[in-house]
CSV table of C-alpha atoms and ligand atoms in Angstrom, one decimal:
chain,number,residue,atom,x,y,z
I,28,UNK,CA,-24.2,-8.4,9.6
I,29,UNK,CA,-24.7,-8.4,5.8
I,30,UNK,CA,-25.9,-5.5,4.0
I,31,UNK,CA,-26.5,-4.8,0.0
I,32,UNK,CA,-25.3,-1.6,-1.9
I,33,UNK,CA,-27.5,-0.6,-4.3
I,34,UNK,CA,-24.9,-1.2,-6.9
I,35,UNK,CA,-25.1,-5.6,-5.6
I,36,UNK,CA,-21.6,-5.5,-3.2
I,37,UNK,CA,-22.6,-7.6,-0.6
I,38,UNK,CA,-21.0,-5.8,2.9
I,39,UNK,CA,-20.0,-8.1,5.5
I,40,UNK,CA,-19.4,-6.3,8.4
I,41,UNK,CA,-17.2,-8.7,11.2
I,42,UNK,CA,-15.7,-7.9,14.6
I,43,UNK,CA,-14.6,-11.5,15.4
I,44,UNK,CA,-12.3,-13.9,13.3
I,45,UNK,CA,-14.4,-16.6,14.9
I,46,UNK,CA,-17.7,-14.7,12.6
I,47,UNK,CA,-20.0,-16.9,10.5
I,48,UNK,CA,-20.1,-14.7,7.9
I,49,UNK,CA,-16.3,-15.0,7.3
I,50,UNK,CA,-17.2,-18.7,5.4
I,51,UNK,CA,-19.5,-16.9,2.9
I,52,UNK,CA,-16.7,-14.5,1.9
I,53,UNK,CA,-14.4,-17.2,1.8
I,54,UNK,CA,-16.2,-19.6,-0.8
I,55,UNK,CA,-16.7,-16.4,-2.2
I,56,UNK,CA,-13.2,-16.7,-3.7
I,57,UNK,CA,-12.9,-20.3,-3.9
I,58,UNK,CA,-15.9,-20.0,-6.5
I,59,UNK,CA,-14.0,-17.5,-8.1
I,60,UNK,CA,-15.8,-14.2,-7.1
I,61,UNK,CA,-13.6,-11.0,-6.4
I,62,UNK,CA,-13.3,-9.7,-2.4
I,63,UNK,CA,-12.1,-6.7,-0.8
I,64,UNK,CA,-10.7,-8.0,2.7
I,65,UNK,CA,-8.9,-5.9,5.4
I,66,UNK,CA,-4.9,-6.5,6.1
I,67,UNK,CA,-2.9,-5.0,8.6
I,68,UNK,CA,-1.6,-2.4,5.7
I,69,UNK,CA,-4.4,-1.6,3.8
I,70,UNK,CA,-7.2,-3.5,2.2
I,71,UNK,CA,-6.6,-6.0,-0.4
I,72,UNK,CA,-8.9,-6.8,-3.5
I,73,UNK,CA,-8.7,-10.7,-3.5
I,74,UNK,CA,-9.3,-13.8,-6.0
I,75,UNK,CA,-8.0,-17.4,-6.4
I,76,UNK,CA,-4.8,-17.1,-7.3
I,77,UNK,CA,-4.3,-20.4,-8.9
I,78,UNK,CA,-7.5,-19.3,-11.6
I,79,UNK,CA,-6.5,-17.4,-14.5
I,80,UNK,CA,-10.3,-16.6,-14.9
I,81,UNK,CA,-10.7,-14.7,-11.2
I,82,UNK,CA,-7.4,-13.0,-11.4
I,83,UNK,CA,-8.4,-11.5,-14.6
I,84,UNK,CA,-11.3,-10.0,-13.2
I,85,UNK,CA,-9.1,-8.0,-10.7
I,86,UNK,CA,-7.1,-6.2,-13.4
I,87,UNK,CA,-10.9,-5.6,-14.8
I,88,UNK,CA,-12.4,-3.9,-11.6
I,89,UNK,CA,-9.1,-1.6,-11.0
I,90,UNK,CA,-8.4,-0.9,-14.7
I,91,UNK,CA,-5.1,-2.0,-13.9
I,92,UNK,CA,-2.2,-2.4,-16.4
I,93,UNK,CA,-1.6,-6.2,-16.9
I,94,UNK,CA,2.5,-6.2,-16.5
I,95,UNK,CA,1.6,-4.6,-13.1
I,96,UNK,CA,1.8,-8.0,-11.1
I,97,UNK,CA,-0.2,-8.8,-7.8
I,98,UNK,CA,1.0,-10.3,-4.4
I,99,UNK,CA,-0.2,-13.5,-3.1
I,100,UNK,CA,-1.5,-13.9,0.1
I,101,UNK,CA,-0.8,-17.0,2.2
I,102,UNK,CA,-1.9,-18.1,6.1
I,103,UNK,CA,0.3,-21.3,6.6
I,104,UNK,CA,4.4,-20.9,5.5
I,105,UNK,CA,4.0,-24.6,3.7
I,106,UNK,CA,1.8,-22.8,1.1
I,107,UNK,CA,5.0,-20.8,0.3
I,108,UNK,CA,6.9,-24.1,-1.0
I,109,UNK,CA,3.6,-24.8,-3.5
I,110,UNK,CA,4.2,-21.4,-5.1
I,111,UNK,CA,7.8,-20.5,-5.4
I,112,UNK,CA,10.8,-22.4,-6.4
I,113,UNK,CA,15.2,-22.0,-5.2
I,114,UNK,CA,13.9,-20.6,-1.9
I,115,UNK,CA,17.2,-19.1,-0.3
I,116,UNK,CA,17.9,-19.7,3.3
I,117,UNK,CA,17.5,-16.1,3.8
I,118,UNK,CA,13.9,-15.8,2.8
I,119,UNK,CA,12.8,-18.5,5.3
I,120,UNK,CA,14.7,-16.4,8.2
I,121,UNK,CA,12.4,-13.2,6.9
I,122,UNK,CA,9.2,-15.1,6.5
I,123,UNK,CA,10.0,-16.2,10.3
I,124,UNK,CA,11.0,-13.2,11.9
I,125,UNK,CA,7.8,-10.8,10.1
I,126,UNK,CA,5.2,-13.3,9.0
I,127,UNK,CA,2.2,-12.3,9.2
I,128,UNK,CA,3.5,-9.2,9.1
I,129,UNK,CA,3.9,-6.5,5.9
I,130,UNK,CA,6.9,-7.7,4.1
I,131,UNK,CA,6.5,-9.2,0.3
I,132,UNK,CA,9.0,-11.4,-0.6
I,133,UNK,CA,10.2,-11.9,-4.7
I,134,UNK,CA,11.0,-15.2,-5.1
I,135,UNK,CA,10.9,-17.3,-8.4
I,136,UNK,CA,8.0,-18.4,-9.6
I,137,UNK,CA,6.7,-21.7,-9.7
I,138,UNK,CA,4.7,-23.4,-13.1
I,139,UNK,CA,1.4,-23.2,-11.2
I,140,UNK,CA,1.1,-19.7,-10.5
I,141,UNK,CA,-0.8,-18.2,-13.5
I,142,UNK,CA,1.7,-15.8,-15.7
I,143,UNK,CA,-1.6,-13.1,-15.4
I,144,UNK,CA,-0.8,-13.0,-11.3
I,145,UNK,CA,3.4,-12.1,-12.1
I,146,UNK,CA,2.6,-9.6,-15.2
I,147,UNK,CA,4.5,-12.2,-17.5
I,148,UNK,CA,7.5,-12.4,-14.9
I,149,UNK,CA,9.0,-15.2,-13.5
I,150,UNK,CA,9.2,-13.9,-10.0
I,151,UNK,CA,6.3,-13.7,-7.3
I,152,UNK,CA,5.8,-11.9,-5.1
I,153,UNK,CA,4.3,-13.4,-1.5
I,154,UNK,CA,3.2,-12.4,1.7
I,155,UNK,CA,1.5,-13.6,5.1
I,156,UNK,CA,-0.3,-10.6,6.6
I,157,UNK,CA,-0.6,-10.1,9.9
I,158,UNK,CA,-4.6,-9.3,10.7
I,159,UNK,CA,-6.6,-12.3,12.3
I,160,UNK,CA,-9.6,-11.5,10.0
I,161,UNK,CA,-7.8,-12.2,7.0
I,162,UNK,CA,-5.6,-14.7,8.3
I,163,UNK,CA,-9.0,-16.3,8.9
I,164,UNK,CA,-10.5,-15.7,5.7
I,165,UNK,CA,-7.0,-17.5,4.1
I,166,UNK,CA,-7.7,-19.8,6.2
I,167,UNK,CA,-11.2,-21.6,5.3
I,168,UNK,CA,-10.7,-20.7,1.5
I,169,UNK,CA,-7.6,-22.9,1.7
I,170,UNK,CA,-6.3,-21.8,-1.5
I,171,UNK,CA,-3.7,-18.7,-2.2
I,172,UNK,CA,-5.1,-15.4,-2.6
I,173,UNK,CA,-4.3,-12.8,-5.2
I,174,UNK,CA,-4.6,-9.6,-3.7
I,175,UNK,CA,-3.7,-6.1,-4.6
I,176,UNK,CA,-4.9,-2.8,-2.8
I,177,UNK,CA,-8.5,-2.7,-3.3
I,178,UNK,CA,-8.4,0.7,-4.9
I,179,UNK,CA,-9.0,2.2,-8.7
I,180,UNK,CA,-5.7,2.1,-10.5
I,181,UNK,CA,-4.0,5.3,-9.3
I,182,UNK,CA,-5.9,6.5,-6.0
I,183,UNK,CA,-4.6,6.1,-3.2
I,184,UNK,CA,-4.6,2.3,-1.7
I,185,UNK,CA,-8.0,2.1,0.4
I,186,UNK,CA,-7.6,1.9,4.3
I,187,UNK,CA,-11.1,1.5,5.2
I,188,UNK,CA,-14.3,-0.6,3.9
I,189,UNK,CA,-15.3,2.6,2.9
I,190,UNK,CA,-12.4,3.8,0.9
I,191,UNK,CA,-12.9,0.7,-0.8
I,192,UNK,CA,-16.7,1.2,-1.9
I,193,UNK,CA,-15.9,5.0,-3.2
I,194,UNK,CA,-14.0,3.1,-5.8
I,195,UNK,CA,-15.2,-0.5,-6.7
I,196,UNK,CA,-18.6,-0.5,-5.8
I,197,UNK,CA,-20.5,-2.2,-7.7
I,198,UNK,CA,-17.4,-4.0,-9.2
I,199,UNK,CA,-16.4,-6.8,-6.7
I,200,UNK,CA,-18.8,-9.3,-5.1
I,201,UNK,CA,-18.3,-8.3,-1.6
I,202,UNK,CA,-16.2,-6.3,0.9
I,203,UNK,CA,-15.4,-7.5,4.6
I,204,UNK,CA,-15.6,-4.6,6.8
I,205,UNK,CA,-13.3,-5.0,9.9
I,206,UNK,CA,-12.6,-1.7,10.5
I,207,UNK,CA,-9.4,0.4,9.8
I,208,UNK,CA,-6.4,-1.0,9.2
I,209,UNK,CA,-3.6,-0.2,11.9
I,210,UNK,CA,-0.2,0.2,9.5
I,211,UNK,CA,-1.9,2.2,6.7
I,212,UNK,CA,1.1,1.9,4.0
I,213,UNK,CA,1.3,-0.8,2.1
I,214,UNK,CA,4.3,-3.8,2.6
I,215,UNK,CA,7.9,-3.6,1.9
I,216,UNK,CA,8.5,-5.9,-1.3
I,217,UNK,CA,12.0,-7.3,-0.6
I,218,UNK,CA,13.6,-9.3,-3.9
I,219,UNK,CA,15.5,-11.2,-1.5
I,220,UNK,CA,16.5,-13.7,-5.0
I,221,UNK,CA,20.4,-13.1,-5.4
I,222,UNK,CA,23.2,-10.4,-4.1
I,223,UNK,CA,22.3,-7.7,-1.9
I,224,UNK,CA,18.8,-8.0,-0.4
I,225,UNK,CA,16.7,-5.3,-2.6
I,226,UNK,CA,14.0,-3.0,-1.7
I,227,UNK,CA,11.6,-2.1,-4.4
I,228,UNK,CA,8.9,-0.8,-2.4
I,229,UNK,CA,9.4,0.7,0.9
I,230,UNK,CA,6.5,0.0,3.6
I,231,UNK,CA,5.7,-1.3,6.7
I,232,UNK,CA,8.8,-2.8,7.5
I,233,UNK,CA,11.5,-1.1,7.6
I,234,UNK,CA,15.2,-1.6,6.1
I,235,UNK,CA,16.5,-1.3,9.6
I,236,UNK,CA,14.6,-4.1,10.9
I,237,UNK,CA,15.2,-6.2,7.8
I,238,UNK,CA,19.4,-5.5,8.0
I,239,UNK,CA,19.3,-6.7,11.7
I,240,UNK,CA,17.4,-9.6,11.0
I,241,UNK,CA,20.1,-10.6,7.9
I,242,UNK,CA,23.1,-8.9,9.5
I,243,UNK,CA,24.1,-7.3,6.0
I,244,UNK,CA,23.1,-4.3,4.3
I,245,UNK,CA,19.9,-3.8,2.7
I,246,UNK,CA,19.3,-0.6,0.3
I,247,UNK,CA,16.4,1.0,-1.5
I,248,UNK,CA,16.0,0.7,-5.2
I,249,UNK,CA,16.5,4.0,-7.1
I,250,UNK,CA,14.7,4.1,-10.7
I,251,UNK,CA,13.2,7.0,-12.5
I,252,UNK,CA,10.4,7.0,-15.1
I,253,UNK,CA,13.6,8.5,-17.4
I,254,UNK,CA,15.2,5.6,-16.9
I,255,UNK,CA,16.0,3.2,-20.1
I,256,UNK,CA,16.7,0.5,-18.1
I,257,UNK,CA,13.4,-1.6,-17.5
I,258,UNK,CA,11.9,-1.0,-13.5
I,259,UNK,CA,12.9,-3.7,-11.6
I,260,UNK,CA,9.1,-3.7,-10.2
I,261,UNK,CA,6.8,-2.6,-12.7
I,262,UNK,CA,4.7,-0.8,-10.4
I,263,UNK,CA,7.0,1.8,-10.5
I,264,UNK,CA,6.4,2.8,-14.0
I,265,UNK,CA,3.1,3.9,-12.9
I,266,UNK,CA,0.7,7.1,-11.4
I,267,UNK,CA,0.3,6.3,-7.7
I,268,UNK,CA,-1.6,7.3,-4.7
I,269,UNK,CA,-3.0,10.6,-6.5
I,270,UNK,CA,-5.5,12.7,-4.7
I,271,UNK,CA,-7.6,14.3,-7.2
I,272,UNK,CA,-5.9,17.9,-6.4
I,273,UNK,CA,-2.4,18.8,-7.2
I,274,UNK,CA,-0.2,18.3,-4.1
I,275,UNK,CA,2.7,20.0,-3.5
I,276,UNK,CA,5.1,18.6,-0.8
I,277,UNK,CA,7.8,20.1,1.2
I,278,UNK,CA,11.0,18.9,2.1
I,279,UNK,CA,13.8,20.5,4.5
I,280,UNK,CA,14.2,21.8,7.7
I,281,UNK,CA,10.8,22.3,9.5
I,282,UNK,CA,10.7,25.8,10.7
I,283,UNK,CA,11.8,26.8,7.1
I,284,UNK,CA,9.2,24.4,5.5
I,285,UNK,CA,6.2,26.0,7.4
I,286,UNK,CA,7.3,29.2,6.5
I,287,UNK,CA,7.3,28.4,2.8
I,288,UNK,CA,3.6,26.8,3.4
I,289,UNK,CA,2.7,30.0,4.6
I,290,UNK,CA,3.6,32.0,1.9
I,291,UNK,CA,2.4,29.6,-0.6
I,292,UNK,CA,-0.9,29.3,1.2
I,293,UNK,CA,-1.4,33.0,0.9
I,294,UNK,CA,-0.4,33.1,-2.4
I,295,UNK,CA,-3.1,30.0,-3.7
I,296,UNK,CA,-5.6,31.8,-1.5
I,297,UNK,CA,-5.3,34.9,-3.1
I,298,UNK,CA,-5.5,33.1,-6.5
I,299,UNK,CA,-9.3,32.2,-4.9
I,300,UNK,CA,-7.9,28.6,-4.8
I,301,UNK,CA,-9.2,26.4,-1.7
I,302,UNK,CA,-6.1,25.1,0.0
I,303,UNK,CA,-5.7,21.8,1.5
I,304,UNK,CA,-2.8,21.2,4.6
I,305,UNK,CA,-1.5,18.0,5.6
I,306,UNK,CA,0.7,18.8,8.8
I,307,UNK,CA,1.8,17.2,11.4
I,308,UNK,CA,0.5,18.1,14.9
I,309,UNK,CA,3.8,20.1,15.5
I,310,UNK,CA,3.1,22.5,12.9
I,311,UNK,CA,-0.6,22.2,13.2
I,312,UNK,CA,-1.5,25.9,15.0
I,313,UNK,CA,0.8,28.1,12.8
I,314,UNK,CA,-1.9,28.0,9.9
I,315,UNK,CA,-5.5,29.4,9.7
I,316,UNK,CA,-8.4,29.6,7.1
I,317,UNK,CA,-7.8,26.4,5.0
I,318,UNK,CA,-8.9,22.6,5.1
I,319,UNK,CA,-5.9,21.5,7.3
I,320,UNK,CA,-5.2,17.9,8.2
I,321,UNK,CA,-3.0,16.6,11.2
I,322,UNK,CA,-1.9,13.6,10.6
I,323,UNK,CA,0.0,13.2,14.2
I,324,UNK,CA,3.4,13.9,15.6
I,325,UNK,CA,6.1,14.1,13.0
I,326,UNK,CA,8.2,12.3,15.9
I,327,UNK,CA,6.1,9.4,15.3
I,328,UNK,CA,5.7,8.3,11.5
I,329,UNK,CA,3.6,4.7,12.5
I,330,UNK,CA,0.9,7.8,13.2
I,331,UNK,CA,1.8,9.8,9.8
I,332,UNK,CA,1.0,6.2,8.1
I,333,UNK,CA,-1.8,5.2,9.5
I,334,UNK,CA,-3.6,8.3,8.6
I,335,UNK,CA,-1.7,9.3,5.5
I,336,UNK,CA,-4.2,7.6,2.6
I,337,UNK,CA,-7.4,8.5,4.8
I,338,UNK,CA,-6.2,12.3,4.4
I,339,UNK,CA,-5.5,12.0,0.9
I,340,UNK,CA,-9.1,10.7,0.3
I,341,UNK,CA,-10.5,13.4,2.1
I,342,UNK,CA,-9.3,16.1,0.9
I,343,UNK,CA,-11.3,15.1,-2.0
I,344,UNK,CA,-14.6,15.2,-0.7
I,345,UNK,CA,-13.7,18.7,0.6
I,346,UNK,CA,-13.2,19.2,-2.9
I,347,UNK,CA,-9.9,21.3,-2.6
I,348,UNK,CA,-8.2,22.9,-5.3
I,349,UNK,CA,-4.4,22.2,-4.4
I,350,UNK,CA,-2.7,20.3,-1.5
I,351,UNK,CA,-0.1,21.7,0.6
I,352,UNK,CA,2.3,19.2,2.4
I,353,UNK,CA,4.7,18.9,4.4
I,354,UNK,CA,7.1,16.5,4.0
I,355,UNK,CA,8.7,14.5,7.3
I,356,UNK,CA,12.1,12.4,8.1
I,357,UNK,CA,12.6,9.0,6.3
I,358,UNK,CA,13.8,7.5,9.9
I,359,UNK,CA,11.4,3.6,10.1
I,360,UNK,CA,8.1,4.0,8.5
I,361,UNK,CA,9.0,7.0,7.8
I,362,UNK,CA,10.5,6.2,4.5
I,363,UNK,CA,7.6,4.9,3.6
I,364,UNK,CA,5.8,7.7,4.1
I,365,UNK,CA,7.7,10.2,1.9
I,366,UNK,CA,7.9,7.2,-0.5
I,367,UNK,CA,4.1,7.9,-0.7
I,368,UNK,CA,4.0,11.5,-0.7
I,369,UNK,CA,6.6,11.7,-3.2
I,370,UNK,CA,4.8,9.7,-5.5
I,371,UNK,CA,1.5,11.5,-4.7
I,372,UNK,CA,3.4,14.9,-5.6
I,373,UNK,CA,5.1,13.9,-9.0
I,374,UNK,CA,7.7,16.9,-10.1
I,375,UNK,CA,5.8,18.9,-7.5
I,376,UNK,CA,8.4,18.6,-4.7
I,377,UNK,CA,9.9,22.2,-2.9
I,378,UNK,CA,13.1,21.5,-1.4
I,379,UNK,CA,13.2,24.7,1.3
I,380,UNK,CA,16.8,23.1,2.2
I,381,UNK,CA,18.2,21.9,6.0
I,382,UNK,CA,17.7,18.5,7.4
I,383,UNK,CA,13.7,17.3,7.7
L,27,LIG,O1,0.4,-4.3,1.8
L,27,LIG,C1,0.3,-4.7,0.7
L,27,LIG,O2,1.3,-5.1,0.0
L,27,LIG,C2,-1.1,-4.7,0.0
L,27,LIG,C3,-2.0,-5.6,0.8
L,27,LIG,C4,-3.3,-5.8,0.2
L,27,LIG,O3,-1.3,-6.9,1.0
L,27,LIG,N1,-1.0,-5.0,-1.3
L,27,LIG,C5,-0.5,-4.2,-2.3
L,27,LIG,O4,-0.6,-4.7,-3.6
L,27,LIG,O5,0.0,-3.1,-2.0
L,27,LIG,P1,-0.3,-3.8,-4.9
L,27,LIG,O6,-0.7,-4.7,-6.0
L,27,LIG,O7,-1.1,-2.6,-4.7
L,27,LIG,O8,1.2,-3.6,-4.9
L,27,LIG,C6,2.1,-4.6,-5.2
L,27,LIG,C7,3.4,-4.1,-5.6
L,27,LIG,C8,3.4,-3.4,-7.0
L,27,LIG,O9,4.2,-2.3,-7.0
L,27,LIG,C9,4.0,-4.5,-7.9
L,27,LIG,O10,4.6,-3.9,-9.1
L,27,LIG,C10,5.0,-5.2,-7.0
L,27,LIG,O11,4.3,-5.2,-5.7
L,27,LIG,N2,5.2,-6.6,-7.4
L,27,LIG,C11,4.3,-7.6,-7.4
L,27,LIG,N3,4.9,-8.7,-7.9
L,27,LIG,C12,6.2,-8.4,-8.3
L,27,LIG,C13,7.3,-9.1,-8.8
L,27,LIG,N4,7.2,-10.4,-9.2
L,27,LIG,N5,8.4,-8.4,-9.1
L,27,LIG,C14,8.5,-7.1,-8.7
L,27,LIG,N6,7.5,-6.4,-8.2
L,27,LIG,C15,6.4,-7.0,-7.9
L,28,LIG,MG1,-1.6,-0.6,-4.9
């Protein structure tokens, strides 16, 4: 089914990766277009990787900062040999194990990826995802696809076709709507170029998975905007994932943590503010009289994820005045998750103390 927003994005809406309408959107980006697509993570704003010209229209549509650099997307593991150069033994064991799946890999660069894609870097950063209408739509392009989240600069990455229209409407060329996407937090990037295997972004998979898999440890990057040093990925220079309220998230022990929400609650409300609170279900009936969220069991952070940037984004349209929440442990996907919420709060973290 194809439909026409007002603003001229075309919306093809697909249940099937065997859909006619899946060809359109492909030589959509082989003629240079721009195209929101679903992924397992979250949806991806795609162009022709190899065209200066269509990957400069990305950083247009998201007013994204040009050193930012995007993530190819790739179906078939020969395409990875095209686009990067010294490929170490370890990255083809990861692409094996968890392609498709949400793990970036930095590798170096070859000549033909355009500098625009890699910020002026000469790393790239590549990844197979694992969602059969995407893998599909890789597919009958034939060419690697540029993709970053397909939100503004800033918001939080889209997880629905939706999501996706709120911000770019009127933008891009089209959007494929395959419904929601299961992770809901974007990939881990992995620089997996020399030493110890580093993460720069945590996501979907976790570093767990990725230390069995190499049998050797694998740790998080730490960097802070003080920092003099340069990030070693620039995204992390930048405002992330912001809800258009202030948030204010939560760490510690739980019992302790909804306490504190419950005295800042009634301390916002009696400001006259309209409170936002994203919970988990656990926690869910010891609060009354505000926009609350439950975003599922905090024993099972694959639910916090898939529901985290949804919440964010609707808290919006309720038109809140400050977020309240809580913050959860940083065991799998978890990690990722706080990652998010961290970033999403800035300075405005309350440590209530105790183990999350
Ligand atoms: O799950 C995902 O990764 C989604 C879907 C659409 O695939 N994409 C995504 O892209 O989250 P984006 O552009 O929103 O985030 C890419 C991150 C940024 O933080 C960027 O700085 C980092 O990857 N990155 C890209 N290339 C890099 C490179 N060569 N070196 C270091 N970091 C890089
Ligand atoms: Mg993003």
């Amino acid at each position: 089914m194809i439909k026409t927003t007002a603003k001229g994005t075309k919306i093809f809406t697909v249940s099937s990766s065997a859909a006619p309408e899946i060809r359109a959107v492909a030589e959509l980006i082989r003629a240079g277009e721009l195209v929101a697509f679903p992924t397992e993570t979250v949806y991806g704003l795609g162009a022709h990787a190899l065209r200066a010209d269509a990957v400069a229209k990305i950083f247009a549509a998201k007013e994204r900062p040009a050193d930012n650099p995007l993530i190819i997307h790739i179906y078939d593991l020969r395409q990875l040999k095209t686009l990067a150069a010294d490929i170490p033994e370890e990255a083809w064991q990861l692409a094996h194990h968890f392609w498709p799946g949400p793990l970036t890999l930095i590798l170096r660069k070859k000549a033909q990826v355009p500098d625009l894609v890699t910020g002026g870097l000469d790393s790239v950063a590549i990844r197979m995802p694992n969602h059969t209408l995407a893998l599909a739509l890789l597919q009958q392009a034939d060419v690697p696809v540029a993709a970053p989240s397909a939100n503004l600069s800033g918001r939080p990455s889209p997880t629905t076709a939706d999501h996706v229209l709120t911000d770019l409407d009127g933008r891009i060329a089209a959007v494929l709507d395959g419904g929601p996407c299961s992770v809901g937090v974007e990939s881990t990037v992995l620089d997996i170029r020399q030493g110890e295997p580093k993460i720069l972004r945590p996501g979907g998979v976790t570093p767990e998975e990725i230390s069995a898999v190499l049998r050797r440890p694998c740790s998080l990057v730490h960097w802070l905007p003080q920092s003099e040093d340069a990030p070693p990925s620039p995204g992390l220079k930048y405002l992330h994932y912001a809800p258009r309220a202030p948030l204010y998230l939560l760490t510690g022990a739980p019992e302790r943590q909804i306490k504190k929400m419950q005295e800042l609650l009634q301390n916002f409300q009696a400001e006259g503010k309209r409170v936002g609170l994203l919970v988990s279900q656990e926690s869910a009936g010891k609060f009354s009289g505000a926009e609350i969220i439950v975003l599922g069991s905090r024993r099972r952070p694959d639910q916090l994820a898939a529901g985290l940037f949804a919440a964010l984004r609707s808290f919006d349209e309720k038109q809140v005045d400050v977020i309240l929440a809580e913050g959860y442990s940083k065991k799998g996907v978890g990690l990722a998750v706080m990652n998010r919420l961290q970033k999403a709060a800035g300075p405005r973290v309350i440590n209530v103390g105790g183990d999350e």
